[in-house]
mmCIF file of C-alpha atoms and ligand atoms in Angstrom:
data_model
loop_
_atom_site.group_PDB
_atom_site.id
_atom_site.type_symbol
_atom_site.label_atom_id
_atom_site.label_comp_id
_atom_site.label_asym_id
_atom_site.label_seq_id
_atom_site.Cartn_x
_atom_site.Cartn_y
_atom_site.Cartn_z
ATOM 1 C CA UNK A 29 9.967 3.332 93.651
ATOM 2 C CA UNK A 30 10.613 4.137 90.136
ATOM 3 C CA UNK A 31 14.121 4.943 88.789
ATOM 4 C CA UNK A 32 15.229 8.521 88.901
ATOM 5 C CA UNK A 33 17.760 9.636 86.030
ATOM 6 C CA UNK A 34 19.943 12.263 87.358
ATOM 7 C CA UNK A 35 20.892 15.177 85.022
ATOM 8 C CA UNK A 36 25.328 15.762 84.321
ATOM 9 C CA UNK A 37 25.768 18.559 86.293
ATOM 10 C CA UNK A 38 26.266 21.389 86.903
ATOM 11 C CA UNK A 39 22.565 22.639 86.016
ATOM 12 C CA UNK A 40 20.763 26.110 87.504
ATOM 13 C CA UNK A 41 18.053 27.433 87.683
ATOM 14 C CA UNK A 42 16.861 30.980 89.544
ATOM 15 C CA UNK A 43 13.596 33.321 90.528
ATOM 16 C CA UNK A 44 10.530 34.480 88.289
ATOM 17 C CA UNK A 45 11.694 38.132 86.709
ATOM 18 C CA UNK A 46 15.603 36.390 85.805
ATOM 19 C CA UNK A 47 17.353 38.583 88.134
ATOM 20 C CA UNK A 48 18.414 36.083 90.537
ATOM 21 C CA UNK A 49 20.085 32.758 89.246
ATOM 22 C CA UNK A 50 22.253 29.973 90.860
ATOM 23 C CA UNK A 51 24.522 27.037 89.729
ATOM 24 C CA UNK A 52 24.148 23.108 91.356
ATOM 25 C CA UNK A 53 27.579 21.739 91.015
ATOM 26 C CA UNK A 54 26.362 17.717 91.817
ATOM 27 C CA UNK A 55 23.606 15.512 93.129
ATOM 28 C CA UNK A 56 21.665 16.631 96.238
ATOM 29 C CA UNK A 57 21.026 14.766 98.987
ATOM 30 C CA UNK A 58 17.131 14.103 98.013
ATOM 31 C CA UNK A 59 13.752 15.475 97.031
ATOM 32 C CA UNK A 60 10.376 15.747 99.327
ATOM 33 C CA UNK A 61 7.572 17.342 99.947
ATOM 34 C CA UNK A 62 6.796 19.437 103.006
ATOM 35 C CA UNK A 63 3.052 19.671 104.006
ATOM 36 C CA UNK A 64 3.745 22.102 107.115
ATOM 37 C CA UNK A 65 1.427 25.219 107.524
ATOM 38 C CA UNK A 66 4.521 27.142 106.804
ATOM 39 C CA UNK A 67 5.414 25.942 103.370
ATOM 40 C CA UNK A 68 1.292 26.103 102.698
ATOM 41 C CA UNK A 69 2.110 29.802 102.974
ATOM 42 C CA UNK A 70 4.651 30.489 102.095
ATOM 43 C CA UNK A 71 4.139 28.811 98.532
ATOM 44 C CA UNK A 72 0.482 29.435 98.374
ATOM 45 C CA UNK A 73 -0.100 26.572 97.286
ATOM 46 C CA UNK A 74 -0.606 22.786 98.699
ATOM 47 C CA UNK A 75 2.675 22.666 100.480
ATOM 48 C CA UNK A 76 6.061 23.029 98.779
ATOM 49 C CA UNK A 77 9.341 20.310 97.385
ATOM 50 C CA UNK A 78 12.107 20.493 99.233
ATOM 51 C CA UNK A 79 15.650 19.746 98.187
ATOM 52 C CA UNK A 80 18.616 19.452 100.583
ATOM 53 C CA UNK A 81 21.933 19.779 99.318
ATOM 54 C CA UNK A 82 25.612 20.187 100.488
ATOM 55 C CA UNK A 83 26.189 23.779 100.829
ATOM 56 C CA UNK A 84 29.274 23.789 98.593
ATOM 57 C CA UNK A 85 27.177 22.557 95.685
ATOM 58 C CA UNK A 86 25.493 25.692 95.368
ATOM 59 C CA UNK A 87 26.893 29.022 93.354
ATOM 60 C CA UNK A 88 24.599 32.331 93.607
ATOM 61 C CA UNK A 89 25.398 33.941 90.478
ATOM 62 C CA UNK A 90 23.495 36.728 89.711
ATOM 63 C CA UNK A 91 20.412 39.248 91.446
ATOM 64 C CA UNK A 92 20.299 40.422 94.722
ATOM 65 C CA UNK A 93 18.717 38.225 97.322
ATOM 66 C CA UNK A 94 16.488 39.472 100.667
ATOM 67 C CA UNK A 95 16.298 36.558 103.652
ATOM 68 C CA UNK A 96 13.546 36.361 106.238
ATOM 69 C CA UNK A 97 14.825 34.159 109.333
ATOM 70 C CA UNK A 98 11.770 32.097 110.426
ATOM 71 C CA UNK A 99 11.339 30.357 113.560
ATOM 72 C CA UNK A 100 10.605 26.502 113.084
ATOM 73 C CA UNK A 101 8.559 24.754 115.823
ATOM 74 C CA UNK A 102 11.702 22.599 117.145
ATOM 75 C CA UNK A 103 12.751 26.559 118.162
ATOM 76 C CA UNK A 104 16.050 26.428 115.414
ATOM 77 C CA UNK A 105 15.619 29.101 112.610
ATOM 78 C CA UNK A 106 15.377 28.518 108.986
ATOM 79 C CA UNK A 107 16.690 31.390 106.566
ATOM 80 C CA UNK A 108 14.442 32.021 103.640
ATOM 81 C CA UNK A 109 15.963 33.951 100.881
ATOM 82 C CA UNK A 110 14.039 35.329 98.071
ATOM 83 C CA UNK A 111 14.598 37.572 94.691
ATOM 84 C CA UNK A 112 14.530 40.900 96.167
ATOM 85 C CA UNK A 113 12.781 42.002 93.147
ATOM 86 C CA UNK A 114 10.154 39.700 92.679
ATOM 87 C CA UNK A 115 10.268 37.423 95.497
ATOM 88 C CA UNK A 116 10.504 33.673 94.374
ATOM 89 C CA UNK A 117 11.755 31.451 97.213
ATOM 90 C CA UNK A 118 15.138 30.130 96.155
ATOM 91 C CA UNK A 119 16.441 28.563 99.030
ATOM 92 C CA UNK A 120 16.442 27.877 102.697
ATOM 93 C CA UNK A 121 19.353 27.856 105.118
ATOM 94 C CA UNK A 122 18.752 25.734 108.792
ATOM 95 C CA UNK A 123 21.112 27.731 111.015
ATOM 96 C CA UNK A 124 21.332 24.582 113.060
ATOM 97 C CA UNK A 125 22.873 22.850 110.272
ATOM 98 C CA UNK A 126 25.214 24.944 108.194
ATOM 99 C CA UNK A 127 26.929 22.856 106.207
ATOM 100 C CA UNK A 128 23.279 21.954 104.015
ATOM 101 C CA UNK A 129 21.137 24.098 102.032
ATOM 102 C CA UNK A 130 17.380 23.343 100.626
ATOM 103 C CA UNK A 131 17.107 24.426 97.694
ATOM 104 C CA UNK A 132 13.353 24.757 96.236
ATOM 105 C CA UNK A 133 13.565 22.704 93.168
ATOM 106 C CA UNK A 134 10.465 24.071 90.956
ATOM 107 C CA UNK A 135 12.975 26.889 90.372
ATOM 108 C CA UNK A 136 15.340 24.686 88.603
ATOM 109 C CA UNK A 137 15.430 25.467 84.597
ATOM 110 C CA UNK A 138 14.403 21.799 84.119
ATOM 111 C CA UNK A 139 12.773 20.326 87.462
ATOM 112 C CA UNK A 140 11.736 17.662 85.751
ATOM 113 C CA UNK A 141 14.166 15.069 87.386
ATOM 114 C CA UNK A 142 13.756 16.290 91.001
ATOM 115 C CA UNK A 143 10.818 13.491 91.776
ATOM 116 C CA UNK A 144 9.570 13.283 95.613
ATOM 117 C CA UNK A 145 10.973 10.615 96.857
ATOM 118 C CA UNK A 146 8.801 11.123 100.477
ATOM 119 C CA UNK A 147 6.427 13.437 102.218
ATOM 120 C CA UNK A 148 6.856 15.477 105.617
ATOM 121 C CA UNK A 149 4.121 16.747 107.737
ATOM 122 C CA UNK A 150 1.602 14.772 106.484
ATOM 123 C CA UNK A 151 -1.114 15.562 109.271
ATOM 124 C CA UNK A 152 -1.428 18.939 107.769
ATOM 125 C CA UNK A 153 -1.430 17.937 104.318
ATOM 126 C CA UNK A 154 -4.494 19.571 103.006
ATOM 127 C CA UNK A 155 -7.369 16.681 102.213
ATOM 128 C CA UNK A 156 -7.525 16.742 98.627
ATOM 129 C CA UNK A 157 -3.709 16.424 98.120
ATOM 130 C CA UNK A 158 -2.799 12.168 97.652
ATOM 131 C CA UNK A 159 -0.258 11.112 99.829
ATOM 132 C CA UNK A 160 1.516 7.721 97.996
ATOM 133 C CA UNK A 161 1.732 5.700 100.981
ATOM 134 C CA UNK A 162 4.690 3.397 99.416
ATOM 135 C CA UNK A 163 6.717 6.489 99.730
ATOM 136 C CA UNK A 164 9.382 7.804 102.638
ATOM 137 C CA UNK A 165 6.095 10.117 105.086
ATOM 138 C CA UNK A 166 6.610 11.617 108.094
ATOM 139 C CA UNK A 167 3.403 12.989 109.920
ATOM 140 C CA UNK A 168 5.610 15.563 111.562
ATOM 141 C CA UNK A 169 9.041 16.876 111.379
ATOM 142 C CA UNK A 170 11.404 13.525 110.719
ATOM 143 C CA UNK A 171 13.738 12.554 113.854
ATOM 144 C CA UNK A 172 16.623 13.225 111.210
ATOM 145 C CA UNK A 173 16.312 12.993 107.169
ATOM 146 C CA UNK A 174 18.327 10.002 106.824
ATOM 147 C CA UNK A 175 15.285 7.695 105.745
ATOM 148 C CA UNK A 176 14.627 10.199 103.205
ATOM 149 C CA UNK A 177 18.230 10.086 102.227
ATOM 150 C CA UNK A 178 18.278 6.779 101.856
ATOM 151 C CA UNK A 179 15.547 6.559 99.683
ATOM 152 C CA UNK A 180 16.885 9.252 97.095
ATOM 153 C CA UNK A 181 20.089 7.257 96.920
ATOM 154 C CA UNK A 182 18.215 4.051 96.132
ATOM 155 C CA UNK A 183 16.410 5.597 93.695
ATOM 156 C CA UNK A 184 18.985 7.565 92.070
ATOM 157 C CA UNK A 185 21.931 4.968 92.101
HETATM 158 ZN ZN1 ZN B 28 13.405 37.718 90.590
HETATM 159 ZN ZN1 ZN B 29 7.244 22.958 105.546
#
């Protein structure tokens, strides 16, 4: 695993039209990449990056925000709040877990430092997308993240 450079926080980023914008106050806990049916969807794209961060790290600053609460297959509920105006995913809250967020990171101002550090559902990852098996993959939902923790804090020390 190469090196990832963090950025000095704090650093934002927000939603498509600039009506909804945030603040990250420090490091998050990692980056991934969820292959999941779900995230194909909801992205419309190949799956979506995933970003899980200490709920007190993140400021909403600006734009109004609409949620949709979507049921995951372990039967918890994820919170998915969007732009109400134009609709970019910002972030996800896991009811079961209240004291995280995930934020989407291709909505930073500069993503360019949140690197995949491991992929999730990889059984549904669509065939032409490269999985790098040297990385942190899950073929499902992971037991917990920790491993994928763990492998953002190596990288990023
Ligand atoms: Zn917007
Ligand atoms: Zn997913």
């Amino acid at each position: 695993m190469d090196r990832i450079g963090l950025p000095a926080f704090p650093v934002e980023g927000g939603c498509v039209c600039g009506a909804a914008r945030y603040r990250i106050t420090g490091a998050p806990l990692a980056v991934y990449n969820c292959h999941c049916t779900d995230c194909q969807k909801a992205s419309g794209g190949t799956h979506t990056m995933s970003m899980p961060i200490a709920r007190d790290r993140l400021e909403h600053l600006s734009g109004d925000l609409v949620h949709f609460d979507k049921p995951a297959d372990s039967g918890r509920t994820v919170r998915m709040f969007g732009c109400a105006r134009c609709g970019t995913k910002l972030w996800n809250e896991p009811l079961a877990s209240p004291q995280m967020l995930v934020v989407k990171p291709g909505t930073l101002d500069d993503p360019s430092w949140a690197v995949p550090i491991g992929n999730i559902w990889t059984e549904s990852a669509l065939p032409w997308v490269a999985i790098d098996p040297a990385q942190v993959n899950f073929t499902g939902q992971p037991p917990d993240r920790q491993p994928l923790y763990d492998a953002w804090s190596a990288a990023t020390a």
